[in-house]
Coordinates of C-alpha atoms in Angstrom, one line a residue:
Chain A
M29 CA -173.1 -15.6 -133.4
D30 CA -173.7 -12.3 -131.9
M31 CA -170.4 -11.2 -130.4
Y32 CA -172.4 -9.6 -127.4
E33 CA -173.9 -12.9 -126.7
A34 CA -170.5 -14.6 -126.5
F35 CA -169.7 -12.3 -123.6
E36 CA -172.1 -14.3 -121.4
Q37 CA -169.1 -16.7 -120.9
V38 CA -166.8 -13.6 -119.9
D39 CA -166.6 -11.6 -116.7
I40 CA -164.3 -9.2 -115.0
I41 CA -162.7 -11.5 -112.5
A42 CA -160.9 -8.6 -110.5
T43 CA -159.9 -5.0 -110.5
Y44 CA -156.9 -3.4 -108.5
Q45 CA -156.4 0.3 -108.4
K46 CA -153.5 1.8 -106.7
K47 CA -154.3 4.5 -104.3
P48 CA -152.9 7.7 -105.9
V49 CA -150.1 9.7 -104.6
K50 CA -148.6 13.2 -105.3
L51 CA -146.0 12.9 -108.2
G52 CA -143.4 14.2 -105.8
N53 CA -143.9 11.5 -103.3
Y54 CA -143.5 8.7 -106.0
P55 CA -139.9 7.5 -106.4
P56 CA -139.2 7.0 -110.2
T57 CA -139.8 3.2 -110.8
T58 CA -139.5 1.4 -114.4
Q59 CA -142.7 0.4 -115.9
L60 CA -141.8 -3.3 -115.9
E61 CA -141.5 -3.1 -112.2
Q62 CA -144.5 -1.2 -111.9
I63 CA -146.3 -3.8 -113.9
A64 CA -145.0 -6.7 -111.8
V65 CA -146.3 -5.0 -108.6
L66 CA -149.8 -4.1 -110.2
T67 CA -150.0 -8.0 -111.6
N68 CA -149.2 -9.2 -108.1
S69 CA -152.0 -7.0 -106.4
V70 CA -154.7 -7.8 -109.0
L71 CA -154.1 -11.6 -108.5
S72 CA -154.6 -11.3 -104.8
E73 CA -157.8 -9.6 -105.4
A74 CA -158.7 -12.3 -107.5
G75 CA -157.2 -15.1 -105.4
L76 CA -155.5 -16.8 -108.3
P77 CA -152.0 -17.9 -109.2
L78 CA -149.9 -16.2 -111.7
S79 CA -150.0 -19.3 -113.8
E80 CA -153.6 -18.7 -114.7
I81 CA -152.9 -15.7 -116.6
D82 CA -152.6 -16.8 -120.4
G83 CA -153.5 -13.5 -121.9
L84 CA -152.0 -9.7 -122.0
V85 CA -153.1 -6.6 -123.2
C86 CA -150.6 -3.7 -122.2
L87 CA -149.4 -0.4 -123.6
P88 CA -146.1 0.5 -125.0
I89 CA -143.7 0.7 -122.4
N90 CA -140.5 2.9 -121.6
E91 CA -138.2 0.1 -121.4
S92 CA -138.5 -1.4 -124.8
R93 CA -139.7 0.6 -127.7
L94 CA -140.7 -2.7 -129.6
F95 CA -142.3 -5.9 -128.5
A96 CA -143.9 -4.5 -125.6
P97 CA -146.4 -7.4 -124.9
S98 CA -143.7 -10.2 -125.2
T99 CA -141.3 -8.1 -123.0
V100 CA -144.1 -7.7 -120.2
G101 CA -144.9 -11.5 -120.7
D102 CA -141.2 -12.5 -120.1
Y103 CA -140.7 -10.2 -117.1
L104 CA -143.9 -11.6 -115.5
G105 CA -142.7 -15.3 -116.5
L106 CA -145.9 -16.0 -118.5
R107 CA -146.6 -18.1 -121.3
L108 CA -149.2 -16.3 -123.4
N109 CA -151.8 -17.6 -125.7
Y110 CA -152.9 -14.2 -126.5
A111 CA -151.2 -10.9 -126.5
D112 CA -152.2 -7.3 -127.6
L113 CA -150.8 -3.7 -127.4
V114 CA -153.2 -0.8 -127.2
D115 CA -151.8 2.9 -127.6
V116 CA -154.7 5.0 -127.3
G117 CA -154.1 7.1 -124.3
G118 CA -157.2 7.7 -122.0
A119 CA -159.0 5.6 -124.2
S120 CA -156.9 2.7 -123.3
A121 CA -158.8 1.2 -120.3
L122 CA -162.0 0.6 -122.6
A123 CA -160.0 -0.7 -125.6
M124 CA -158.3 -3.1 -123.4
L125 CA -161.4 -4.5 -121.8
W126 CA -163.2 -4.7 -125.1
R127 CA -160.0 -6.7 -126.7
A128 CA -159.8 -8.9 -123.6
Y129 CA -163.5 -9.8 -123.7
L130 CA -163.0 -10.7 -127.4
A131 CA -160.0 -12.9 -126.6
V132 CA -161.9 -14.8 -124.0
A133 CA -165.1 -15.2 -125.7
S134 CA -163.3 -16.4 -128.9
G135 CA -161.5 -18.9 -126.7
Q136 CA -158.1 -17.6 -127.3
S137 CA -157.5 -17.1 -123.6
N138 CA -159.0 -18.0 -120.3
L139 CA -157.5 -15.2 -118.2
V140 CA -156.2 -11.9 -119.8
L141 CA -154.3 -9.4 -117.7
C142 CA -154.9 -5.9 -118.7
V143 CA -152.3 -3.5 -116.9
I144 CA -151.5 0.0 -116.9
P145 CA -148.6 1.6 -114.9
G146 CA -149.3 5.0 -113.6
G147 CA -146.2 6.2 -112.1
I148 CA -143.1 8.0 -113.6
P149 CA -140.5 5.9 -114.8
P150 CA -136.8 7.1 -114.6
V151 CA -135.8 9.6 -116.9
T152 CA -132.4 8.5 -118.5
T153 CA -132.4 9.6 -122.0
E154 CA -133.4 12.5 -124.2
E155 CA -136.0 10.6 -125.6
D156 CA -137.4 10.1 -122.3
V157 CA -137.2 13.9 -121.6
N158 CA -139.1 14.6 -124.9
L159 CA -141.6 12.0 -124.2
L160 CA -142.4 13.7 -120.7
K161 CA -142.3 17.2 -122.2
Y162 CA -144.2 16.7 -125.2
G163 CA -146.7 13.9 -124.3
A164 CA -148.7 13.0 -127.3
S165 CA -146.7 15.2 -129.8
S166 CA -143.8 13.3 -131.3
S167 CA -140.4 15.1 -131.4
K168 CA -139.0 12.7 -134.1
F169 CA -138.0 13.3 -137.6
G170 CA -140.8 12.9 -139.9
S171 CA -143.6 13.6 -137.3
P172 CA -145.8 16.4 -138.3
Q173 CA -146.0 17.6 -134.9
A174 CA -142.0 17.8 -134.8
E175 CA -142.3 20.0 -138.1
F176 CA -145.2 22.0 -137.8
E177 CA -146.1 22.3 -134.1
L178 CA -143.2 21.9 -131.7
P179 CA -141.0 24.7 -133.2
L180 CA -143.9 27.1 -132.5
G181 CA -144.3 26.2 -128.8
F182 CA -147.4 24.2 -129.7
W183 CA -147.6 21.1 -127.4
G184 CA -149.3 19.5 -124.4
Q185 CA -152.9 19.1 -123.6
N186 CA -153.7 22.7 -122.3
I187 CA -153.3 24.6 -125.3
S188 CA -155.4 22.3 -127.4
Y189 CA -158.3 21.8 -125.0
A190 CA -158.2 25.6 -124.7
I191 CA -158.6 25.8 -128.5
A192 CA -161.6 23.6 -128.2
A193 CA -163.0 25.6 -125.1
Q194 CA -162.4 28.9 -127.3
D195 CA -164.4 27.4 -130.4
Y196 CA -167.0 26.5 -127.7
R197 CA -167.2 30.0 -126.1
Q198 CA -167.3 31.7 -129.7
R199 CA -170.4 29.6 -130.9
F200 CA -172.2 28.7 -127.5
G201 CA -170.8 30.7 -124.6
Y202 CA -168.5 29.3 -121.8
D203 CA -170.5 29.8 -118.9
D204 CA -168.5 30.2 -115.8
D205 CA -171.2 29.1 -113.5
A206 CA -172.0 25.9 -115.3
V207 CA -168.2 24.9 -115.7
S208 CA -167.6 25.7 -112.0
K209 CA -170.6 23.8 -110.8
L210 CA -169.5 20.9 -113.0
V211 CA -166.0 20.9 -111.2
V212 CA -167.4 21.3 -107.9
S213 CA -169.8 18.4 -108.4
H214 CA -166.7 16.2 -109.2
R215 CA -164.9 17.3 -106.0
E216 CA -168.1 17.0 -103.9
N217 CA -168.3 13.1 -105.2
A218 CA -164.7 12.7 -104.4
Q219 CA -165.7 13.5 -100.7
L220 CA -167.3 10.1 -100.7
N221 CA -164.2 8.3 -102.2
K222 CA -161.4 7.5 -99.7
D223 CA -158.9 6.7 -102.4
A224 CA -159.4 10.2 -104.1
I225 CA -156.4 12.5 -104.1
F226 CA -158.8 15.3 -103.1
Y227 CA -160.7 13.3 -100.6
G228 CA -161.2 15.6 -97.4
K229 CA -160.6 18.7 -99.6
P230 CA -164.0 20.2 -101.0
L231 CA -164.1 23.1 -103.1
T232 CA -166.6 25.8 -104.0
A233 CA -167.7 27.6 -107.4
E234 CA -165.8 30.6 -106.1
D235 CA -162.5 28.6 -105.7
V236 CA -162.8 27.4 -109.4
Q237 CA -163.6 30.8 -110.7
A238 CA -160.6 32.5 -108.8
S239 CA -158.1 30.0 -109.9
R240 CA -155.6 31.1 -112.4
V241 CA -156.3 31.1 -116.1
V242 CA -153.8 28.6 -117.5
V243 CA -154.8 29.0 -121.1
D244 CA -157.8 31.2 -122.0
P245 CA -160.5 30.1 -120.9
I246 CA -159.3 27.1 -119.0
R247 CA -158.8 27.6 -115.4
K248 CA -156.4 25.7 -113.3
L249 CA -159.1 23.9 -111.4
E250 CA -160.7 22.9 -114.6
I251 CA -157.7 20.7 -115.0
V252 CA -157.0 17.2 -113.7
M253 CA -154.1 17.0 -111.1
P254 CA -151.3 14.6 -112.5
V255 CA -150.8 11.8 -109.8
A256 CA -148.8 8.7 -109.5
G257 CA -151.0 5.4 -109.5
G258 CA -151.8 2.8 -111.9
G259 CA -154.1 -0.4 -112.1
A260 CA -154.8 -3.6 -113.5
F261 CA -157.7 -5.8 -114.3
L262 CA -158.4 -9.5 -115.2
V263 CA -160.9 -10.5 -117.6
G264 CA -161.7 -14.3 -117.7
S265 CA -163.9 -17.1 -118.7
T266 CA -167.0 -17.8 -116.4
K267 CA -166.6 -21.4 -117.2
R268 CA -163.4 -21.7 -115.8
Y269 CA -163.8 -19.2 -112.6
G270 CA -167.4 -19.2 -112.0
N271 CA -169.3 -15.9 -110.8
Q272 CA -167.3 -15.5 -107.6
N273 CA -170.5 -14.5 -106.1
K274 CA -170.5 -11.1 -107.9
R275 CA -172.7 -9.5 -110.5
Q276 CA -171.6 -10.3 -114.0
I277 CA -170.2 -7.4 -115.8
K278 CA -171.2 -7.4 -119.7
P279 CA -170.3 -4.9 -122.3
V280 CA -173.6 -4.6 -124.3
G281 CA -172.5 -1.9 -126.7
Y282 CA -169.0 -0.5 -127.5
A283 CA -167.4 1.5 -130.1
E284 CA -164.4 3.6 -130.7
C285 CA -163.4 6.4 -133.2
Y286 CA -160.4 8.2 -134.1
S287 CA -160.2 11.5 -135.9
E288 CA -157.6 14.2 -136.3
K289 CA -154.7 14.1 -134.1
S290 CA -154.4 17.7 -133.9
L291 CA -157.9 19.0 -133.5
Y292 CA -157.3 22.3 -135.1
H293 CA -157.2 20.6 -138.5
R294 CA -160.7 19.6 -138.0
S295 CA -163.2 21.8 -139.9
D296 CA -165.6 21.7 -137.1
M297 CA -163.5 21.4 -133.9
L298 CA -166.5 20.1 -131.8
D299 CA -167.2 17.1 -134.2
T300 CA -165.9 14.9 -131.8
P301 CA -165.2 11.3 -132.4
L302 CA -167.1 10.4 -129.0
K303 CA -170.3 11.6 -130.8
Y304 CA -170.1 8.9 -133.2
A305 CA -168.8 6.3 -130.9
A306 CA -171.4 6.8 -128.4
A307 CA -174.1 6.6 -131.1
R308 CA -172.8 3.3 -132.4
A309 CA -172.4 2.1 -128.9
L310 CA -176.0 2.9 -127.7
D311 CA -177.3 1.4 -131.0
A312 CA -175.5 -1.8 -130.6
A313 CA -177.0 -2.0 -127.1
K314 CA -180.6 -0.8 -128.3
F315 CA -180.6 1.4 -125.2
K316 CA -181.8 5.1 -125.1
I317 CA -179.6 7.4 -123.4
S318 CA -182.0 8.2 -120.8
D319 CA -182.6 4.6 -119.9
I320 CA -179.0 4.3 -118.4
N321 CA -178.4 4.5 -114.6
A322 CA -175.1 6.3 -114.5
Y323 CA -172.6 8.0 -116.5
Q324 CA -168.8 7.8 -116.1
L325 CA -167.5 10.3 -118.6
Y326 CA -163.8 10.8 -119.2
D327 CA -162.9 14.2 -117.5
C328 CA -159.4 15.2 -118.1
Y329 CA -160.6 18.8 -118.2
A330 CA -164.2 20.2 -117.6
I331 CA -164.7 20.8 -121.2
T332 CA -164.2 17.2 -121.9
V333 CA -167.2 16.4 -119.6
L334 CA -169.1 19.3 -121.0
L335 CA -168.6 18.3 -124.6
G336 CA -169.2 14.6 -123.3
L337 CA -172.6 15.4 -121.9
E338 CA -173.6 16.4 -125.4
D339 CA -171.7 13.7 -127.4
I340 CA -173.5 11.0 -125.7
G341 CA -176.9 12.7 -126.2
L342 CA -178.0 13.6 -122.6
C343 CA -178.1 17.1 -124.2
A344 CA -177.8 18.8 -127.7
R345 CA -174.6 20.5 -128.8
G346 CA -174.4 23.9 -127.0
E347 CA -176.8 23.1 -124.4
A348 CA -174.6 21.5 -121.7
A349 CA -174.4 24.6 -119.5
A350 CA -178.1 24.6 -119.0
F351 CA -178.1 20.9 -118.5
I352 CA -175.5 21.2 -115.9
L353 CA -177.3 23.9 -114.0
D354 CA -180.4 22.1 -114.1
N355 CA -179.0 18.7 -112.8
D356 CA -177.7 17.1 -109.8
F357 CA -174.5 14.8 -110.4
S358 CA -174.4 13.1 -107.1
F359 CA -175.0 9.3 -106.7
V360 CA -178.6 10.1 -105.8
G361 CA -178.9 12.9 -108.1
S362 CA -181.0 13.3 -111.4
V363 CA -177.8 12.3 -113.5
P364 CA -175.3 10.3 -111.5
L365 CA -172.2 11.3 -113.0
N366 CA -168.5 10.5 -112.1
T367 CA -169.8 9.4 -109.0
G368 CA -166.3 8.4 -107.4
G369 CA -165.2 11.9 -108.3
G370 CA -164.0 11.1 -111.7
Q371 CA -160.3 12.0 -112.4
L372 CA -161.1 15.6 -111.4
G373 CA -161.5 14.5 -107.9
F374 CA -159.4 11.3 -108.0
G375 CA -156.1 12.3 -109.9
Q376 CA -154.9 11.2 -113.4
A377 CA -152.4 8.7 -113.1
G378 CA -151.3 9.3 -116.8
M379 CA -152.5 6.6 -119.2
A380 CA -154.2 4.8 -116.2
G381 CA -156.7 7.8 -116.0
G382 CA -159.3 5.8 -117.9
L383 CA -159.6 3.2 -115.2
V384 CA -161.1 5.7 -112.7
Q385 CA -164.3 5.7 -115.0
L386 CA -164.2 2.0 -115.8
F387 CA -163.6 0.8 -112.3
E388 CA -166.4 3.2 -110.7
A389 CA -168.8 1.6 -113.3
I390 CA -167.9 -1.9 -112.3
S391 CA -168.1 -0.9 -108.5
Q392 CA -171.5 0.4 -109.0
L393 CA -172.8 -2.3 -111.2
R394 CA -171.9 -4.9 -108.5
H395 CA -173.3 -2.7 -105.6
E396 CA -170.0 -2.8 -103.8
L397 CA -169.8 0.7 -102.6
D398 CA -171.1 1.9 -99.1
D399 CA -171.2 5.6 -99.2
R400 CA -171.9 6.4 -102.6
Q401 CA -173.9 3.5 -103.8
I402 CA -176.6 4.2 -106.5
P403 CA -179.7 2.4 -105.1
K404 CA -180.5 0.6 -108.4
C405 CA -177.7 0.6 -110.8
D406 CA -177.9 -2.1 -113.7
S407 CA -176.4 -0.1 -116.6
V408 CA -173.5 2.5 -116.9
L409 CA -172.1 4.2 -119.8
V410 CA -168.5 4.8 -119.7
T411 CA -166.3 6.8 -122.2
G412 CA -162.6 7.3 -122.7
T413 CA -160.6 9.9 -124.2
G414 CA -157.0 9.8 -125.5
G415 CA -154.9 12.7 -126.9
V416 CA -156.9 16.0 -127.6
L417 CA -160.4 14.7 -128.5
S418 CA -158.7 12.5 -131.1
E419 CA -159.3 9.1 -129.9
Q420 CA -162.6 8.4 -128.1
N421 CA -164.5 5.4 -127.0
A422 CA -167.8 4.5 -125.4
M423 CA -169.2 1.4 -123.7
L424 CA -172.5 0.4 -122.0
L425 CA -171.8 -1.9 -119.3
V426 CA -174.7 -4.0 -117.7
A427 CA -174.9 -6.2 -114.6
G428 CA -176.7 -9.3 -114.4
Chain B
M11 CA -133.7 27.1 -143.3
K12 CA -132.5 25.9 -139.9
N13 CA -132.1 22.1 -140.0
A14 CA -130.3 20.9 -137.0
Q15 CA -131.6 22.8 -134.1
C16 CA -134.2 25.2 -133.1
G17 CA -132.6 28.0 -131.1
W18 CA -135.8 28.8 -129.2
I19 CA -136.3 25.4 -128.0
N20 CA -133.9 23.8 -125.6
T21 CA -133.8 20.3 -127.0
G22 CA -130.0 19.9 -127.9
E23 CA -128.2 20.2 -131.1
E24 CA -129.6 17.1 -132.7
S25 CA -133.4 18.1 -132.6
D26 CA -135.4 16.7 -135.3
M27 CA -137.7 19.4 -135.3
L28 CA -138.3 21.6 -138.2
K29 CA -136.1 19.2 -140.3
P30 CA -138.1 18.8 -143.7
S31 CA -138.5 15.7 -145.5
K32 CA -138.4 15.2 -149.3
V33 CA -142.1 16.1 -149.5
T34 CA -142.4 19.0 -147.1
V35 CA -139.1 20.7 -148.3
D36 CA -140.6 22.6 -151.0
Y37 CA -143.1 24.3 -148.4
W38 CA -140.3 25.4 -146.1
S39 CA -138.2 26.8 -149.1
A40 CA -141.2 28.6 -150.7
L41 CA -141.7 30.5 -147.1
Q42 CA -138.1 31.7 -147.4
D43 CA -139.2 33.4 -150.6
K44 CA -142.5 34.8 -149.0
K45 CA -144.6 32.3 -150.6
L46 CA -147.3 30.1 -148.8
K47 CA -147.6 26.9 -150.7
I48 CA -150.3 24.6 -150.2
Q49 CA -150.7 20.9 -151.8
I50 CA -153.8 20.8 -154.1
C51 CA -154.9 17.2 -155.4
Q52 CA -155.0 17.1 -159.0
K53 CA -157.7 14.4 -159.1
C54 CA -160.1 15.8 -156.5
H55 CA -158.9 19.5 -156.1
K56 CA -158.9 19.2 -152.2
N57 CA -156.3 21.4 -150.5
V58 CA -154.0 19.3 -148.2
F59 CA -152.0 20.7 -145.1
Y60 CA -149.8 19.6 -143.5
P61 CA -147.7 18.4 -146.8
R62 CA -147.7 14.7 -147.4
P63 CA -147.7 12.1 -150.5
L64 CA -151.2 11.3 -150.2
C65 CA -154.3 13.2 -151.0
T66 CA -156.6 12.9 -147.6
G67 CA -159.9 13.3 -149.8
C68 CA -159.3 10.6 -152.3
G69 CA -156.1 8.9 -151.8
A70 CA -154.5 10.0 -155.1
M71 CA -150.7 10.8 -155.0
E72 CA -151.0 13.5 -157.6
L73 CA -150.2 16.5 -155.1
E74 CA -149.1 19.9 -156.5
Y75 CA -148.0 22.8 -154.5
E76 CA -149.6 26.0 -155.6
E77 CA -149.0 29.3 -154.2
Y78 CA -151.8 30.4 -151.8
Q79 CA -153.2 34.1 -152.3
G80 CA -155.7 35.1 -150.0
G81 CA -156.4 35.9 -146.2
I82 CA -156.4 34.0 -142.8
T83 CA -159.3 34.1 -140.6
V84 CA -158.4 33.7 -136.9
I85 CA -160.1 30.7 -135.3
S86 CA -158.4 30.7 -131.9
I87 CA -155.6 32.5 -130.1
V88 CA -153.4 31.0 -127.6
A89 CA -150.3 32.1 -125.6
P90 CA -148.1 28.9 -125.3
E91 CA -145.8 28.8 -122.2
S92 CA -142.8 28.5 -124.3
V93 CA -142.2 30.5 -127.4
A94 CA -139.6 32.4 -129.2
Q95 CA -138.5 35.9 -127.9
N96 CA -140.4 38.0 -130.5
I97 CA -143.5 35.7 -130.4
S98 CA -146.4 36.1 -127.8
H99 CA -149.1 34.2 -129.4
L100 CA -150.1 31.5 -131.7
I101 CA -153.3 31.4 -133.8
V102 CA -155.1 28.8 -135.5
G103 CA -156.0 30.4 -138.9
E104 CA -158.1 29.4 -141.4
L105 CA -157.2 29.9 -145.0
D106 CA -159.9 30.9 -147.3
N107 CA -159.6 27.4 -149.0
G108 CA -160.3 25.9 -145.6
V109 CA -156.9 24.7 -144.6
R110 CA -156.0 25.4 -141.0
L111 CA -152.6 26.0 -139.8
L112 CA -150.8 27.4 -136.8
A113 CA -149.3 30.8 -137.2
P114 CA -147.1 32.8 -134.9
I115 CA -148.1 36.2 -133.8
S116 CA -145.4 38.8 -132.9
T117 CA -145.5 40.5 -129.8
N118 CA -146.7 43.9 -131.2
N119 CA -149.5 42.4 -133.3
A120 CA -151.3 40.1 -130.7
M121 CA -153.5 42.5 -128.7
C122 CA -155.2 43.8 -132.0
L123 CA -156.3 40.4 -133.1
Q124 CA -159.9 39.2 -132.8
I125 CA -161.4 35.7 -133.3
G126 CA -163.5 35.5 -136.3
A127 CA -161.8 38.3 -138.1
R128 CA -160.1 37.9 -141.4
Y129 CA -156.5 39.2 -141.9
G130 CA -154.1 39.6 -144.7
L131 CA -151.2 37.0 -145.1
A132 CA -147.7 38.0 -144.1
F133 CA -144.6 36.5 -142.9
L134 CA -142.5 36.2 -139.8
E135 CA -139.0 35.3 -139.1
I136 CA -138.2 33.2 -136.4
D137 CA -134.5 32.3 -136.1
G138 CA -133.7 32.6 -139.8
Q139 CA -137.1 30.6 -141.0
L140 CA -140.1 32.6 -142.2
F141 CA -143.6 31.4 -141.2
P142 CA -147.0 32.5 -142.3
T143 CA -148.6 35.1 -140.1
V144 CA -151.2 37.7 -140.2
V145 CA -151.2 41.6 -140.8

């Protein structure tokens, strides 16, 4: 049986996204405590009791290096028929959704909780400090980053994304006007999203170009602002939960691709995993890129979106600048893109960042948005990016 | 080489950084003799870097270190926010055999470098350990 046909029996039952706050305004909270609160909130959205959850997909948690799903399940008081762990950074939201749909479609679970805490936990050990400081680069013995990168000061996302941007500039030019227009478009879209951290704070292209160069050529306003937040969603059986008077959300094409963790090892640094994932996802869906109503592309940096537009095939490699200057990315524009402001407008709550793209897609498909509803939205392409263009995925979602 | 800690990074005395494994120790000790040694697969002849037991080209375990003699082409130049005192930049360098590695650039040398240009191989000391650099 075709896997996608089996998804006829599966739907998103509820979503919950915590309104982001500035990191300084968020008291350190253990990830288990965050997960408990997020679970309560998403169950409230669904109107379902805790006892209905019989599946779980989560990320590694700070409080327990091993056995995260069973630790979370125990903390929530659940007896689980299905549990899974994903660890792909900003690609986690889509990776979770895919695994949850498979679990329900295959009968392993009736209701899967997918939960991503997005607040900073208490920092109590040197390992916690290193995790915060070095992020995706492990400082532990035996890790190639600990041995070959960290001693030279090479860590964090900024440097590696700057390397990608330098390569892009060297080959195709890094067009200031296009990059700043892209950032401003995200900020404009965020003015229609009351939950966005930059709601009520518009921006001009001049502001972007006048912002500090953090690592050449990337400027401060081309980078997402870290915030505290987080979110959760429930994937469940339509046989058990009905359609809740909402349009059903179905993945019709999904693919993920993983490549060099440190992208400078890649002989062509712009040979991104997303290029492959997007092509496979569209092929599975039998969709052409131009047939899609909206695009929610992972946007930790402007360069990520710029590459993403090319990776998914809206334009060829090297042509994003012209494409950006030629198009309108608002919800009524020629190419509706990150219509809720993306993460550049909403803020990035750590690993929960990818939920911004996913939840906007779901809301658009269900025609639930007042101020920024795309008039006819039946298909949305969503992408995720983890690490530094190292783990990427693409999912085409349709409603019907 | 300095095993237990890296003086220019404040991570405490028990840092695991720069601590070689049994596979990588030959790479670091060769650098101390001003030799850059890269693993080459004896089956498929792929150059493999960073050092590891398995060829990433064909999966074979027959990897031997061979001294690299050639230049380094500058692919990217970045200024990390935290580096050693005598280091101002890092480059992504490409060896003539296609291997890409990070190389520290001394404060005096950084302004002269150009992306895309090929330079000679040299060695730069940071806190007692030699690293490959360009000259």
